[in-house]
Short mmCIF file of N, CA and C in Angstrom, two decimals:
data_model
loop_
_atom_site.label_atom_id
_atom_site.label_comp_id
_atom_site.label_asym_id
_atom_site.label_seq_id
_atom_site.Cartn_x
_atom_site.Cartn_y
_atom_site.Cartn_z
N UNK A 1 0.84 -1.19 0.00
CA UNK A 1 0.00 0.00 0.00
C UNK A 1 0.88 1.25 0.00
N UNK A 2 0.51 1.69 -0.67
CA UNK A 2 1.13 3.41 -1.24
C UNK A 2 1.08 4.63 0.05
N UNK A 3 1.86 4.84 0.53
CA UNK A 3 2.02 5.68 1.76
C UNK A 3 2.29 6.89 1.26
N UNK A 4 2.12 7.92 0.15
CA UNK A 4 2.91 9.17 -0.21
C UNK A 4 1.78 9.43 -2.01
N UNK A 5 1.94 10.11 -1.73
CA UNK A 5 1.01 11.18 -3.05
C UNK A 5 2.42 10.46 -4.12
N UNK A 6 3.11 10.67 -4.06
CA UNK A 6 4.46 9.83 -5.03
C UNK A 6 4.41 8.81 -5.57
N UNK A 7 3.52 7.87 -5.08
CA UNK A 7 3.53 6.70 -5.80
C UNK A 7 2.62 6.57 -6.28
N UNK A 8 1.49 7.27 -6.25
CA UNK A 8 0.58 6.88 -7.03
C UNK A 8 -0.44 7.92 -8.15
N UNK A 9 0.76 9.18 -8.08
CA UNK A 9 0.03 10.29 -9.09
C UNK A 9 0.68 9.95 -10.25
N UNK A 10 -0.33 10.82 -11.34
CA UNK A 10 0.91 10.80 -12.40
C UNK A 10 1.91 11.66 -12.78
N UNK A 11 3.11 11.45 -13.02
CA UNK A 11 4.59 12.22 -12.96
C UNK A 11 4.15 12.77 -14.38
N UNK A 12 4.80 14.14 -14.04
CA UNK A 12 5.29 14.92 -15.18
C UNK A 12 3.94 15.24 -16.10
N UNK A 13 3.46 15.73 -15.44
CA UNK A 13 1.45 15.72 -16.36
C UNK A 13 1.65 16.88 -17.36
N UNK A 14 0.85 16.58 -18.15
CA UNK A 14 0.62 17.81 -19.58
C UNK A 14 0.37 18.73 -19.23
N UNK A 15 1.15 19.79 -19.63
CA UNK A 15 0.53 21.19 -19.63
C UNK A 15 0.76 22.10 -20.11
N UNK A 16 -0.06 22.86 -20.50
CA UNK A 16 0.20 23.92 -21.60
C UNK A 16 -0.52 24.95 -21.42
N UNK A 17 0.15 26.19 -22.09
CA UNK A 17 0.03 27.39 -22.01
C UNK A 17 -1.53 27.97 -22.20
N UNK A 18 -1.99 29.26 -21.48
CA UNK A 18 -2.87 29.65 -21.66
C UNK A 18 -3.27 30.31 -23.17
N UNK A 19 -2.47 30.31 -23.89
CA UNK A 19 -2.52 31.06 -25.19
C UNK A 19 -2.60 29.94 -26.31
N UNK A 20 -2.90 29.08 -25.58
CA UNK A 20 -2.81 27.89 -27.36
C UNK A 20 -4.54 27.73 -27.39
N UNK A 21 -5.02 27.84 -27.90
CA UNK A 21 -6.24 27.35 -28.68
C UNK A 21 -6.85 26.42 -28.19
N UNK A 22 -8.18 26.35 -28.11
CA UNK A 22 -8.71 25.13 -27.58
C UNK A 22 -8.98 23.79 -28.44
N UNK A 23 -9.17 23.92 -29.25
CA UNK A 23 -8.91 23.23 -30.35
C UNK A 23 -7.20 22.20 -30.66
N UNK A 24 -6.52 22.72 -30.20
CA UNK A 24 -4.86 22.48 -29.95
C UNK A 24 -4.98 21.49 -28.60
N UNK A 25 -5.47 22.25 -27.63
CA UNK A 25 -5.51 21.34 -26.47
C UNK A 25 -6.38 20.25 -26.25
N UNK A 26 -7.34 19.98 -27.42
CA UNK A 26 -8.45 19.18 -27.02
C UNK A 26 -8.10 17.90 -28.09
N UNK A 27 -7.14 18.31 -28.99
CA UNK A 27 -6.36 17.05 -29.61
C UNK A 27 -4.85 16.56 -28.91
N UNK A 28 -4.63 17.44 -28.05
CA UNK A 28 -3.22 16.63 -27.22
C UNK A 28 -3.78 15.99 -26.58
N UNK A 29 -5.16 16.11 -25.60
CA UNK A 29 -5.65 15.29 -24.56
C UNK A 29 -5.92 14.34 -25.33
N UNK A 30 -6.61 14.34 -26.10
CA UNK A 30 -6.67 13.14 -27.29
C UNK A 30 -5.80 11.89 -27.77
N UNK A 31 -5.07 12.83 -27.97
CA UNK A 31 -3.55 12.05 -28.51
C UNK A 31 -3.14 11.24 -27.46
N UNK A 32 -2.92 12.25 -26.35
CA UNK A 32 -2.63 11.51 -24.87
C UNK A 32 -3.13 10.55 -23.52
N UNK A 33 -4.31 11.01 -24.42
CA UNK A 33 -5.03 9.46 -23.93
C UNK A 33 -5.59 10.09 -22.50
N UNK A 34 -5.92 11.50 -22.02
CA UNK A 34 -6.19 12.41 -20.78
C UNK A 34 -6.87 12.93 -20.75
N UNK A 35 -7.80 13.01 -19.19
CA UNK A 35 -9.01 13.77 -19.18
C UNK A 35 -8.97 15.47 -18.59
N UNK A 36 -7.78 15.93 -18.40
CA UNK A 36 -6.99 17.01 -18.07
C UNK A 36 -5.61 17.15 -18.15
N UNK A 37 -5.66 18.55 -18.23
CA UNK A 37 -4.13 19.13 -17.79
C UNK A 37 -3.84 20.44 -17.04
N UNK A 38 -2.87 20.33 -17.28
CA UNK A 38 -2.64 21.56 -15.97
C UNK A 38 -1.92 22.90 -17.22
N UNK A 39 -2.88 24.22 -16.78
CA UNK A 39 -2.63 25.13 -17.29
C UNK A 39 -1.05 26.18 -16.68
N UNK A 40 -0.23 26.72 -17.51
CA UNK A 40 0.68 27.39 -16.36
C UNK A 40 1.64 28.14 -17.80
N UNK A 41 2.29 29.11 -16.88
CA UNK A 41 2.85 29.82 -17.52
C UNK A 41 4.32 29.64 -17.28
N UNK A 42 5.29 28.68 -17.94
CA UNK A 42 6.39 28.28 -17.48
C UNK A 42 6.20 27.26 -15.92
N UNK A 43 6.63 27.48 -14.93
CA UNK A 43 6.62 26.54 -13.63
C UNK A 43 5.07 27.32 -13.03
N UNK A 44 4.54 28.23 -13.11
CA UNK A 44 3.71 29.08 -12.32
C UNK A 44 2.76 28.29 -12.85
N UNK A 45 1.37 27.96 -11.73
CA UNK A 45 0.45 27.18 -12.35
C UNK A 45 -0.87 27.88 -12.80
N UNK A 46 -1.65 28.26 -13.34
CA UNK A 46 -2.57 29.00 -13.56
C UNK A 46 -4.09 28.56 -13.17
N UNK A 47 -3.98 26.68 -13.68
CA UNK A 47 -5.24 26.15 -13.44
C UNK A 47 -5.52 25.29 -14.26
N UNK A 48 -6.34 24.71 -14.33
CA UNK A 48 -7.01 23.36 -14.68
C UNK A 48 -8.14 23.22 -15.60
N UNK A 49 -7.61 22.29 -16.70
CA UNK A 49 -8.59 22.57 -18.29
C UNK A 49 -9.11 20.61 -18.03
N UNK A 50 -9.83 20.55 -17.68
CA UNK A 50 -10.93 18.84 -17.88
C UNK A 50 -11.64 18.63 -19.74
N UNK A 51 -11.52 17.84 -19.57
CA UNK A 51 -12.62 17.06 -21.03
C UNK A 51 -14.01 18.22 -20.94
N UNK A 52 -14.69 17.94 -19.34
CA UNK A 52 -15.77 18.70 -19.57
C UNK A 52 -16.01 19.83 -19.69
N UNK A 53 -14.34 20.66 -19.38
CA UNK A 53 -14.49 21.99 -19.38
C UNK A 53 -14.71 22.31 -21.13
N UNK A 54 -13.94 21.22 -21.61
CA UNK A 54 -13.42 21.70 -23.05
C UNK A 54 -15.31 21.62 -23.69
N UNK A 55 -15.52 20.76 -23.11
CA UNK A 55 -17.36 20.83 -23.96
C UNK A 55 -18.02 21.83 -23.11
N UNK A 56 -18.17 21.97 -22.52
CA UNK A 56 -19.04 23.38 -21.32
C UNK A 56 -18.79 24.39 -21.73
N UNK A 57 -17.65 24.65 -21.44
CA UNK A 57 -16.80 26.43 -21.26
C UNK A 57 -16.17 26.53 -22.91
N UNK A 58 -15.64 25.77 -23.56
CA UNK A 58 -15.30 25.84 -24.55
C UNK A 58 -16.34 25.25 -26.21
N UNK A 59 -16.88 24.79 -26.50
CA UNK A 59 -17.71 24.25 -27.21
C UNK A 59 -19.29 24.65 -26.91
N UNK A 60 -19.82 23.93 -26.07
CA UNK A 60 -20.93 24.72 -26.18
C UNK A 60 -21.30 26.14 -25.84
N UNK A 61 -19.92 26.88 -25.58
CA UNK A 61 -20.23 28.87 -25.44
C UNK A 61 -20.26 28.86 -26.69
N UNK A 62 -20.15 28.22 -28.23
CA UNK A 62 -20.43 28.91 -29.20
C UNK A 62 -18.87 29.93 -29.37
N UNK A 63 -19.15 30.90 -30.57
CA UNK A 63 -17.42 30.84 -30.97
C UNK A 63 -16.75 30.13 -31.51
N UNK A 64 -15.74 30.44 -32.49
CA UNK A 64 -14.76 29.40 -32.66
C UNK A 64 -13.94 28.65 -32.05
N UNK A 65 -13.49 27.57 -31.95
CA UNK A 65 -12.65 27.26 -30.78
C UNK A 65 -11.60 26.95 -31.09
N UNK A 66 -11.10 27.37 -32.45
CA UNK A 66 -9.81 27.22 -32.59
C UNK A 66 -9.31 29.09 -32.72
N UNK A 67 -10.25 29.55 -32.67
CA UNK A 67 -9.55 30.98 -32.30
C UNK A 67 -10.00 31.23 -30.76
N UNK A 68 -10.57 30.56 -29.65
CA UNK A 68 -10.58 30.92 -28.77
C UNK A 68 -9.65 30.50 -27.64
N UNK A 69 -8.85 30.97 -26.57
CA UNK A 69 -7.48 30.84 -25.99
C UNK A 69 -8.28 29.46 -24.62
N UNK A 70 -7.31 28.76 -24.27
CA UNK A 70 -7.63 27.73 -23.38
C UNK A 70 -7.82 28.54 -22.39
N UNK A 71 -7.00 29.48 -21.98
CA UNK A 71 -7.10 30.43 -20.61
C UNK A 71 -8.13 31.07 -20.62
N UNK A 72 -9.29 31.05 -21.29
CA UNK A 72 -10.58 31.50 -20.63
C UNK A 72 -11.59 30.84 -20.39
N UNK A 73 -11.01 29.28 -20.39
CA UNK A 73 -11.88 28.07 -20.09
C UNK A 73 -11.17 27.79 -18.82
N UNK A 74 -10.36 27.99 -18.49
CA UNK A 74 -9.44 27.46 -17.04
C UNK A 74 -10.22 27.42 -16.20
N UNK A 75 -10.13 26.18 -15.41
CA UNK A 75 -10.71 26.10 -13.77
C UNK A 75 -9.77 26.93 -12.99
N UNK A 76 -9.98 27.36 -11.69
CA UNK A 76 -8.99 27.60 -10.77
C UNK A 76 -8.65 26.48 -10.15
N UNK A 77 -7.23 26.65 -10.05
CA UNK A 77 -6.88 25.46 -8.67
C UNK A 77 -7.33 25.40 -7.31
N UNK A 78 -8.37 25.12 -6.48
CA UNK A 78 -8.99 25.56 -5.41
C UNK A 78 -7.94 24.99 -4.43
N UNK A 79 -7.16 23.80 -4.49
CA UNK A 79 -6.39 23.23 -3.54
C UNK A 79 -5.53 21.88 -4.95
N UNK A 80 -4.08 22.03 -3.48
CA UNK A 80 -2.93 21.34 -4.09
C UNK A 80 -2.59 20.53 -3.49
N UNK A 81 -1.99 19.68 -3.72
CA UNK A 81 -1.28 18.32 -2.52
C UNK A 81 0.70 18.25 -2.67
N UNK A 82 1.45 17.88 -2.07
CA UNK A 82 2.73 17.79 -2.10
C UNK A 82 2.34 16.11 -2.53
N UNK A 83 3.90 15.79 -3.02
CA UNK A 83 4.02 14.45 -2.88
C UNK A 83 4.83 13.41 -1.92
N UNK A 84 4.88 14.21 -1.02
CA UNK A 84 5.15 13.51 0.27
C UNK A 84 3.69 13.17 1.17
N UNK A 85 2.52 13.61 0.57
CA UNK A 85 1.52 13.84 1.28
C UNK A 85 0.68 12.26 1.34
N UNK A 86 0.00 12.05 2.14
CA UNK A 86 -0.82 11.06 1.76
C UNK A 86 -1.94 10.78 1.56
N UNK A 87 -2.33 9.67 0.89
CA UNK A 87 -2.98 9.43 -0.06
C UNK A 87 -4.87 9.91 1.08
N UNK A 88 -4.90 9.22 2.30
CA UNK A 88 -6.03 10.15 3.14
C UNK A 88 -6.24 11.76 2.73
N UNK A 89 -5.16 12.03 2.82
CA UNK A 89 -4.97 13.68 3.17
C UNK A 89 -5.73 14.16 1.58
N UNK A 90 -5.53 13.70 0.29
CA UNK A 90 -5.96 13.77 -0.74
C UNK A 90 -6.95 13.90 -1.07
N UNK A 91 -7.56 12.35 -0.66
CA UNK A 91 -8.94 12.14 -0.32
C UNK A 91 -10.18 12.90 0.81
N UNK A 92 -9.41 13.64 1.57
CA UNK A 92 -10.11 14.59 2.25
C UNK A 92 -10.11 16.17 1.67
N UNK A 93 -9.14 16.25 1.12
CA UNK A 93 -9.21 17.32 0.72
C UNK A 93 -10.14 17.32 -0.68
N UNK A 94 -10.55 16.25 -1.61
CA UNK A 94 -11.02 16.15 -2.51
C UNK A 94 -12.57 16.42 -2.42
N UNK A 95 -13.08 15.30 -0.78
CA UNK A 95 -14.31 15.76 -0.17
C UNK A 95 -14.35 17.13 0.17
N UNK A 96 -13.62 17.62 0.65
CA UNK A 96 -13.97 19.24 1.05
C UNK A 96 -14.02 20.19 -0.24
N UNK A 97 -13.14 19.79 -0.64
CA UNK A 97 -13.08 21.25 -2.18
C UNK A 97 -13.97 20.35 -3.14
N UNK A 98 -14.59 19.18 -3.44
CA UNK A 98 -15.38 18.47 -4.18
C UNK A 98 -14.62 18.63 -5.15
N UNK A 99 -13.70 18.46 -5.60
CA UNK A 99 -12.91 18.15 -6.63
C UNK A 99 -12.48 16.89 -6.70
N UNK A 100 -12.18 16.39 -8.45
CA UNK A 100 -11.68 14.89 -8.16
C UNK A 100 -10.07 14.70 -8.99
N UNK A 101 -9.49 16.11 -9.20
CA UNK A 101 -8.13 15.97 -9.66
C UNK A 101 -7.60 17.24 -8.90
N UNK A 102 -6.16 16.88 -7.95
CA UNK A 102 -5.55 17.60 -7.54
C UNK A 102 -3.77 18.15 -8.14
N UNK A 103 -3.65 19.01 -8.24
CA UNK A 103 -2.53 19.24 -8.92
C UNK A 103 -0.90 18.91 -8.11
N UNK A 104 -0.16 17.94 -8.32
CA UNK A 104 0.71 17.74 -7.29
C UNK A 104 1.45 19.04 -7.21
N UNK A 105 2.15 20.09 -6.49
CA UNK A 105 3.37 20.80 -6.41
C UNK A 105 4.49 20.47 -5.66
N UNK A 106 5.56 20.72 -5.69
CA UNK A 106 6.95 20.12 -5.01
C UNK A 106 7.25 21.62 -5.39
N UNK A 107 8.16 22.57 -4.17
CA UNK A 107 8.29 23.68 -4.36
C UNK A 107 8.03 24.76 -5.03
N UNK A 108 6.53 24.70 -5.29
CA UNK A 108 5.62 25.62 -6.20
C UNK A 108 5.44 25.20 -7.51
N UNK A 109 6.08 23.58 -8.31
CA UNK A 109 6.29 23.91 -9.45
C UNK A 109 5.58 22.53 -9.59
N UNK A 110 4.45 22.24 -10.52
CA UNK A 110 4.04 21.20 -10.81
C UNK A 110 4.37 20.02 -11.04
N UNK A 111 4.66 19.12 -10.39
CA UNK A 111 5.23 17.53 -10.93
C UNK A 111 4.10 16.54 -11.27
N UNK A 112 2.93 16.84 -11.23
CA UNK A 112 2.16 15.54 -11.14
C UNK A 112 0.67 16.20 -10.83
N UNK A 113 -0.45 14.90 -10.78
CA UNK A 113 -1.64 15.50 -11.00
C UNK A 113 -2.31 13.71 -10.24
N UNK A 114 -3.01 13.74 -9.28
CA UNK A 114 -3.38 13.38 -8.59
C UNK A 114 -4.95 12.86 -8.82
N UNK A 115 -5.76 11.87 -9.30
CA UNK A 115 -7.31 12.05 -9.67
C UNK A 115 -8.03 10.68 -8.57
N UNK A 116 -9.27 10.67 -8.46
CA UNK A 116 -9.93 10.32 -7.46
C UNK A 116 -9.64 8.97 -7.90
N UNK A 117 -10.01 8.47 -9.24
CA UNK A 117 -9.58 7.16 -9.50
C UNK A 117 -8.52 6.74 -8.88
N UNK A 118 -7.24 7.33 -9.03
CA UNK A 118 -5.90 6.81 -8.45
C UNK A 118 -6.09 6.59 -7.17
N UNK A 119 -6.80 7.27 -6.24
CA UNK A 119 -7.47 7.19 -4.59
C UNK A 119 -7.78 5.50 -4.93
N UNK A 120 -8.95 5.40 -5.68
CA UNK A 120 -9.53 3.93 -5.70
C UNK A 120 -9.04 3.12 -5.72
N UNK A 121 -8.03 3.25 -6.95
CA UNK A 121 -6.90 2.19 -7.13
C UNK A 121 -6.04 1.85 -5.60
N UNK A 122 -5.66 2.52 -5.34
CA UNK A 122 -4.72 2.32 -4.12
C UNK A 122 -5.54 2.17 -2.95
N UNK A 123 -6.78 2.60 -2.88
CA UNK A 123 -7.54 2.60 -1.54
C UNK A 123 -8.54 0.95 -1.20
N UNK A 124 -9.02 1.10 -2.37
CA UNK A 124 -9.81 -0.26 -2.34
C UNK A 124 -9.82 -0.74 -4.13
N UNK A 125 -8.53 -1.72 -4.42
CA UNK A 125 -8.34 -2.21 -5.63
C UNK A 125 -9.83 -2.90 -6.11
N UNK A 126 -10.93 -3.76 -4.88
CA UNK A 126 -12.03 -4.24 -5.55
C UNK A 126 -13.25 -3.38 -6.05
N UNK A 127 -13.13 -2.13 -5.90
CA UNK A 127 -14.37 -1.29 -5.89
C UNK A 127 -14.69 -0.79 -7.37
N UNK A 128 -15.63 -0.71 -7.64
CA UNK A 128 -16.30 -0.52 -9.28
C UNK A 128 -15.34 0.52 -9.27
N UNK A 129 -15.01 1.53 -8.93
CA UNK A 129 -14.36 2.65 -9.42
C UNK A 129 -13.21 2.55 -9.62
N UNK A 130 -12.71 1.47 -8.86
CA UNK A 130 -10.96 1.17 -8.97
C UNK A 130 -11.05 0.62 -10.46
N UNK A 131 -11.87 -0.54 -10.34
CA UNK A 131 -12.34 -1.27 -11.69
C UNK A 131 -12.32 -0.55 -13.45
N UNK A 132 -12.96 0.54 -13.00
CA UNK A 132 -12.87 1.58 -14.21
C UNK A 132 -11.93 2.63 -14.07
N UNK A 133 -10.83 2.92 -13.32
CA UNK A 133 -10.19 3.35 -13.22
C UNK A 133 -8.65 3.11 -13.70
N UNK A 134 -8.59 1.29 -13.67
CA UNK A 134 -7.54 0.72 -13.99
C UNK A 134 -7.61 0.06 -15.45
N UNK A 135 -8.70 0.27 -16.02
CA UNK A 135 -9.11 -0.60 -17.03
C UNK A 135 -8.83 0.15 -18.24
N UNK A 136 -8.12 0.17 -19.38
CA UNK A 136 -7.32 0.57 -20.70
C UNK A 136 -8.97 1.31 -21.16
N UNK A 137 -8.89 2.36 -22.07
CA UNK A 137 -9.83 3.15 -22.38
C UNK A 137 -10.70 2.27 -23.65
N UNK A 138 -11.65 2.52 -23.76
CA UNK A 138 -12.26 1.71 -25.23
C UNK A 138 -12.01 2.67 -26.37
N UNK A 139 -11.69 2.59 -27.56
CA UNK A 139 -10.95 3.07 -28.72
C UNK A 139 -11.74 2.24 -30.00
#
């Protein structure tokens, strides 16, 4: 069992600039096989672009969306986790801010990205959610 936000986020998560297009970002997630990434300007983090933001905030506002900038679809980051942290501490903080992806930081600068599934996986491997969590995407 996984004692540390370290072992069980994912390292080195996508992210890209507030100035690329939504259209740009909604084929890397694509490509990459991801239901987010983390928005930032060099190491500084800005915030958080989801699948659903890209259909909500980006697609159904109407507009083009390859001339419209990802940074005005951004979530805010409401809360962050270290990766020394553990995997409880995650999970509580996920209940309180109702969020289900946390952005890892290690001295202000993003390493990793933390999602409720990964909780499942490591928390209770038999539970439907671990189940769909660990299971290769359908294509």
């Amino acid at each position: 069992m996984a004692t540390k936000i370290r072992d069980i986020m994912t390292g080195s998560p996508t992210s890209v600039s507030p100035e690329l297009d939504i259209v740009t970002v909604a084929r890397a997630m694509r490509d990459e096989d991801i239901g987010a990434v983390l928005v930032a300007d060099g190491d500084e983090l800005r915030g958080l672009v989801t699948d659903r933001d890209l259909v909500v905030r980006g697609l159904a506002a109407g507009g083009d969306p390859s001339q419209a900038k990802i940074g005005g679809i951004t979530s805010s980051v409401t809360a962050t986790i270290g990766p020394e942290d553990s995997p409880q501490k995650a999970a509580q903080i996920m209940r309180e801010r109702s969020v289900r992806r946390l952005p890892v930081l290690e001295d202000g600068r993003p390493v990793g990205i933390v999602s409720i599934g990964d909780l499942a996986v490591e928390e209770d491997s038999g539970s439907a959610l671990a189940d769909i969590s660990a299971s290769r995407p359908n294509r």
